[in-house]
Amino acid sequence: MGVAIRGTGSALPEKILTNFDLEKMVDTSDEWIRQRTGMSERHIGQKETVPSLASAACRRALEKAGKKAEEVELIIVATCTTEMLLPCAACRVQNILGAKDAIAFDINAACGGFLFALNTAHHYIESGACNNALVVGSEVLSEIIDWTDRGTCVLFGDGSGAVYVEKTEEGDGSGIIGMSQGSNGMAGKMLYCRGRVVKGETEPEINSEDLLVHMNGGEVFKFAVRQVPICIRKALDMAGLQPEDIDMYLLHQANSRIIESIAKTLKQDIKKFPMNMEKTGNTSSASIPILLDELNREGKIQKGQKLMLSGFGAGMTFGACALIW
Ligand code: UT7
């Protein structure tokens, strides 16, 4: 028995913020942002919330899989930006979808969250606790970004990506074949946010600057280029594969230079590393499932191909998943 992805979906807010818009907000330039990050524009939530984007992505994933919300047994939302502490985003998604029989909960492993959620769903299904799951990454990062800090505000975007996974039958040939994940809380200060102010509810006595993302970009960069290849190799080992056996590497869309460096470390052609951060920015836990959905809808993934998904984020956290499509 295995676990395979049967449907993908994604949702992006309507509003687009370009590098040229950012030039008017902070001391930056389109050229700097494109050269240093690979990004040109990103989507920014207005009325959209973590659960509204997540449920839109889930509906599309269910549609693609030919499933109904009532059939869903587990919903895991990976997020670090949900605007309500209680109830969790996954329960709100359950309510929006009408997935009345699902177990629903959130996971916060920041940008690494989708891999943590996928791994958890994999274990639930493998253990027999349930037969299927919606695994979602959903973020409205724009609400916790310091829009006066050029070192962070040019990087992030909002959005959601979802996959519908289910138990496979004997001899199916598709599914997850290797997973690896880890955390390094000792490096937590590289990227943190103490709390958040909910839109329209800023109290004058709150030091709102402290309730925003703080990041040592250079340290995060070094962490990612060192840790992600190690994590990928562990997932490859578990799957009994070599880097060259993988047809496509779908990595967290944090920075094109990080991905280029990882490709070089793994001695793999950069053509195997599709990227979409040019149009989406870094959407944290949503970036990998958004990219996966884009490729899937464009017919760029063939049955039987081997994929490697891998991400990293605040915590620090990191994860990888090898699968056969
Ligand atoms: O999901 C995980 C989240 N985070 C990440 O993945 C972040 C990983 N890190 C990065 O992507 C890169 O470190 C950044 C894109 C954040 C920064 O790029 P960098 O090449 O590491 O630049 P830097 O921080 O070393 O800064 C180089 C220069 C500095 O100026 P000086 O001191 O050399 O005069 C910065 O002040 O670039 C300046 N700079 C900018 N200039 C124009 C920093 N941000 C900007 C900006 N526009 N937006």
XYZ file of C-alpha atoms and ligand atoms in Angstrom:
373
model
C 0.000 0.000 0.000
C 1.263 3.482 -0.869
C 0.170 7.095 -0.937
C -0.118 9.120 -4.163
C -1.138 12.610 -5.253
C -4.340 12.392 -7.322
C -5.247 16.067 -7.711
C -3.647 19.502 -7.427
C -5.103 22.997 -7.084
C -3.976 26.523 -6.339
C -5.345 30.007 -5.738
C -3.683 33.404 -5.948
C -5.123 36.774 -4.898
C -6.157 39.081 -7.735
C -3.973 42.050 -6.844
C -0.463 42.011 -8.324
C 2.419 44.015 -6.888
C 5.285 44.488 -9.367
C 8.927 45.355 -8.772
C 8.100 48.780 -10.217
C 5.405 49.247 -7.551
C 8.027 48.334 -4.924
C 10.429 50.934 -6.352
C 7.895 53.551 -5.218
C 7.714 52.098 -1.707
C 11.344 51.398 -0.729
C 14.854 52.133 -1.996
C 15.099 49.265 -4.480
C 15.045 48.607 -8.219
C 13.462 46.135 -10.594
C 16.957 45.202 -11.766
C 18.228 44.440 -8.221
C 15.195 42.334 -7.333
C 15.281 40.331 -10.583
C 19.031 39.727 -10.442
C 19.236 38.882 -6.721
C 15.980 36.890 -6.384
C 14.513 35.985 -9.806
C 11.246 37.762 -8.900
C 9.275 40.320 -10.952
C 5.844 40.335 -9.344
C 3.823 38.742 -6.571
C 0.136 38.491 -5.614
C -1.062 40.367 -2.537
C -4.221 39.523 -0.615
C -6.849 42.210 -0.155
C -9.986 40.469 1.079
C -8.409 37.026 0.717
C -7.584 35.082 3.887
C -5.599 31.913 4.599
C -8.786 29.763 4.711
C -10.453 31.433 1.696
C -7.387 30.854 -0.488
C -6.907 27.345 0.940
C -10.504 26.306 0.276
C -10.328 27.634 -3.317
C -7.139 25.608 -3.883
C -8.739 22.525 -2.264
C -11.851 22.769 -4.456
C -9.627 22.759 -7.550
C -7.590 19.806 -6.250
C -10.775 17.838 -5.513
C -12.177 18.670 -8.938
C -8.975 17.465 -10.607
C -9.122 14.230 -8.570
C -12.830 13.767 -9.282
C -13.666 13.700 -5.557
C -16.294 15.365 -3.378
C -15.575 17.278 -0.158
C -17.788 14.831 1.791
C -15.342 12.036 0.917
C -12.325 13.805 2.467
C -11.054 12.178 5.678
C -8.197 14.489 6.655
C -7.371 18.166 6.025
C -3.973 19.524 7.014
C -3.257 23.202 6.393
C 0.371 24.289 6.617
C 0.409 27.982 7.465
C 2.206 30.547 9.581
C -0.054 33.498 8.750
C -3.619 32.529 9.617
C -5.430 35.624 10.913
C -7.368 33.796 13.652
C -5.754 31.887 16.497
C -8.894 29.811 16.972
C -10.332 27.918 15.260
C -7.437 26.694 13.164
C -7.406 27.383 9.408
C -7.997 23.702 8.551
C -11.274 23.631 10.550
C -12.390 26.790 8.759
C -11.529 25.142 5.424
C -13.527 22.092 6.510
C -16.496 24.361 7.185
C -16.187 26.230 3.857
C -15.885 22.979 1.891
C -18.503 21.074 3.884
C -16.024 18.246 4.444
C -17.989 17.110 7.466
C -16.231 13.781 8.032
C -12.645 15.097 7.948
C -10.148 15.408 10.781
C -8.725 18.946 10.394
C -5.702 20.642 11.917
C -2.889 23.077 11.084
C 0.872 22.658 10.992
C 3.251 25.579 11.375
C 6.680 24.788 9.990
C 6.798 28.095 8.057
C 8.043 27.723 4.460
C 8.889 24.063 5.166
C 5.268 23.476 6.211
C 3.925 21.797 3.078
C 6.493 19.001 3.307
C 5.729 18.531 7.025
C 1.996 18.361 6.262
C 2.517 15.922 3.375
C 4.696 13.703 5.557
C 2.053 13.725 8.303
C -0.746 12.849 5.858
C 1.460 10.076 4.451
C 1.855 8.562 7.933
C -1.886 8.859 8.695
C -2.739 7.012 5.486
C 0.053 4.428 5.755
C -0.976 3.595 9.317
C -4.554 2.998 8.200
C -5.938 5.928 10.245
C -7.531 7.307 7.071
C -7.664 6.702 3.324
C -7.186 10.158 1.855
C -6.258 13.751 2.690
C -6.190 17.305 1.451
C -2.728 18.752 2.126
C -2.559 22.507 1.770
C -0.039 25.323 2.042
C -1.750 28.691 2.435
C -0.285 32.076 3.345
C -1.141 35.754 3.495
C 2.401 36.836 4.260
C 1.728 40.404 3.189
C 0.102 40.984 6.574
C 3.256 40.244 8.576
C 5.790 41.858 6.271
C 7.539 45.101 7.159
C 6.745 47.149 4.045
C 9.544 49.578 4.936
C 12.267 46.872 4.978
C 13.643 46.368 1.459
C 15.548 43.275 2.626
C 12.287 41.336 3.129
C 9.319 43.111 1.504
C 10.479 42.438 -2.062
C 10.576 38.687 -1.479
C 7.180 37.511 -0.377
C 3.768 36.965 -1.954
C 0.397 35.483 -0.947
C -1.304 32.349 -2.236
C -2.320 28.771 -1.646
C -1.608 25.361 -3.162
C -3.268 22.042 -2.349
C -2.950 18.378 -3.196
C -5.462 15.571 -2.762
C -3.622 12.383 -1.748
C -5.015 8.898 -1.305
C -4.118 5.326 -0.567
C -2.954 3.377 -3.605
C -3.625 -0.251 -4.359
C -0.987 -2.964 -4.703
C 0.988 -2.662 -7.974
C -0.164 0.912 -8.694
C 3.368 2.138 -9.401
C 2.771 5.750 -8.387
C 3.216 7.410 -5.020
C 5.630 8.620 -2.377
C 8.850 6.608 -2.240
C 11.084 8.602 0.109
C 10.709 11.344 2.695
C 13.037 13.239 4.942
C 12.524 16.141 7.296
C 14.266 17.946 10.090
C 14.390 21.027 12.286
C 17.093 23.240 13.714
C 15.575 25.339 16.485
C 19.070 26.516 17.440
C 19.014 28.649 14.280
C 15.580 30.115 15.046
C 16.769 33.719 15.202
C 17.611 33.745 11.478
C 13.961 34.297 10.617
C 11.265 35.131 13.143
C 8.077 37.037 13.858
C 6.969 37.512 17.497
C 3.281 37.937 16.806
C 0.992 39.785 14.492
C -1.405 42.646 14.242
C -4.662 41.759 12.542
C -5.591 44.090 9.663
C -7.545 47.111 10.896
C -6.994 46.256 14.555
C -3.665 47.928 15.334
C -3.650 49.227 18.894
C -1.547 52.382 19.258
C 0.272 50.978 22.301
C 1.488 47.907 20.431
C 5.001 48.195 19.068
C 3.776 47.008 15.710
C 7.249 47.026 14.150
C 8.189 44.136 16.406
C 5.161 42.192 15.196
C 6.620 41.799 11.717
C 9.040 39.448 9.991
C 12.725 39.840 10.880
C 15.234 37.995 8.721
C 18.968 37.635 8.334
C 18.756 36.982 4.586
C 22.401 36.032 4.125
C 22.291 33.442 6.925
C 19.021 31.961 5.619
C 20.580 31.758 2.147
C 23.633 29.889 3.488
C 21.434 27.587 5.580
C 19.293 26.670 2.567
C 22.131 25.931 0.138
C 23.852 23.737 2.759
C 20.842 21.937 4.261
C 18.501 21.311 1.317
C 20.925 19.068 -0.658
C 21.542 16.985 2.508
C 17.811 16.617 3.030
C 17.253 15.702 -0.632
C 20.001 13.059 -0.462
C 18.295 11.469 2.569
C 14.986 11.223 0.695
C 16.866 9.820 -2.335
C 18.569 7.203 -0.111
C 15.222 6.138 1.292
C 13.889 5.771 -2.250
C 17.038 3.943 -3.425
C 17.694 6.631 -6.060
C 20.542 8.843 -7.249
C 20.115 12.571 -8.054
C 20.191 11.812 -11.809
C 17.171 9.464 -11.440
C 14.934 12.427 -10.627
C 13.139 13.960 -13.635
C 12.096 17.196 -11.917
C 13.060 18.996 -8.720
C 10.282 21.197 -7.345
C 11.958 23.338 -4.720
C 10.658 26.069 -2.417
C 10.549 29.214 -4.557
C 12.563 31.459 -2.221
C 15.290 32.683 -4.557
C 16.459 31.537 -8.016
C 20.088 31.774 -6.850
C 19.395 29.321 -3.987
C 17.909 26.861 -6.489
C 20.827 27.307 -8.910
C 23.276 26.592 -6.094
C 21.385 23.444 -5.028
C 21.306 22.203 -8.646
C 25.075 22.696 -8.809
C 25.680 20.839 -5.525
C 23.577 17.911 -6.775
C 25.365 18.130 -10.170
C 22.015 18.326 -11.961
C 20.977 20.385 -14.991
C 19.137 23.546 -13.919
C 16.506 22.642 -16.571
C 15.282 19.988 -14.137
C 14.368 22.745 -11.636
C 11.234 24.539 -12.865
C 10.641 27.927 -11.224
C 7.690 30.290 -10.984
C 8.877 32.784 -8.363
C 9.108 35.396 -11.123
C 5.294 35.672 -11.016
C 4.513 34.599 -7.440
C 7.416 35.643 -5.210
C 8.043 33.460 -2.169
C 4.649 32.210 -0.964
C 6.172 30.240 1.942
C 4.357 26.921 2.581
C 2.281 27.442 -0.593
C 5.154 27.731 -3.055
C 5.744 24.024 -3.788
C 2.071 23.004 -4.266
C 1.405 26.138 -6.389
C 4.324 25.186 -8.665
C 3.204 21.549 -8.752
C -0.326 22.583 -9.734
C 0.945 24.914 -12.455
C 3.071 22.161 -14.020
C 0.318 19.589 -13.668
C -2.268 21.824 -15.362
C 0.156 22.663 -18.167
C 0.627 18.913 -18.773
C 4.335 19.152 -17.986
C 4.425 16.136 -15.652
C 4.161 12.697 -17.237
C 2.896 9.568 -15.536
C 5.805 7.515 -14.181
C 8.147 10.499 -13.828
C 10.113 10.821 -10.622
C 9.743 14.112 -8.746
C 11.586 15.545 -5.763
C 9.810 18.194 -3.668
C 11.927 20.042 -1.131
C 11.615 23.119 1.037
C 13.050 24.964 3.997
C 11.912 27.754 6.248
C 11.810 29.525 9.589
C 12.379 27.331 12.585
C 14.590 26.430 10.867
C 12.764 23.555 9.194
C 13.487 21.484 6.095
C 11.896 18.589 4.260
C 12.012 16.572 1.058
C 9.751 14.075 -0.653
C 10.553 11.785 -3.584
C 7.579 10.444 -5.502
C 6.568 8.713 -8.688
C 3.813 10.600 -10.555
O 11.407 31.105 2.745
C 12.631 31.424 3.311
C 12.717 32.903 3.375
N 13.904 33.603 3.131
C 14.835 33.379 2.191
O 14.868 32.428 1.493
C 15.881 34.448 2.075
C 17.215 33.941 1.644
N 18.089 35.044 1.350
C 18.032 35.746 0.185
O 17.236 35.433 -0.682
C 19.031 36.873 -0.023
O 19.923 36.880 1.052
C 18.345 38.267 -0.145
C 17.601 38.346 -1.465
C 17.378 38.491 1.018
C 19.407 39.344 -0.129
O 20.315 39.127 -1.192
P 21.881 39.182 -0.927
O 22.551 38.983 -2.212
O 22.177 38.217 0.183
O 22.077 40.676 -0.482
P 22.689 41.232 0.874
O 21.703 41.045 1.990
O 24.077 40.708 1.053
O 22.767 42.754 0.532
C 23.618 43.262 -0.514
C 23.320 44.727 -0.666
C 23.275 45.488 0.633
O 23.773 46.762 0.419
P 25.295 47.147 0.826
O 25.366 46.889 2.296
O 26.152 46.222 0.017
O 25.390 48.577 0.433
C 21.799 45.577 0.945
O 21.481 46.687 1.749
O 22.020 44.869 -1.269
C 21.234 45.745 -0.445
N 19.843 45.346 -0.565
C 19.048 45.842 -1.520
N 19.257 46.726 -2.506
C 18.232 47.016 -3.311
C 19.144 44.482 0.207
N 17.879 44.394 -0.244
C 17.796 45.234 -1.304
C 16.742 45.590 -2.174
N 17.006 46.455 -3.163
N 15.504 45.057 -2.075
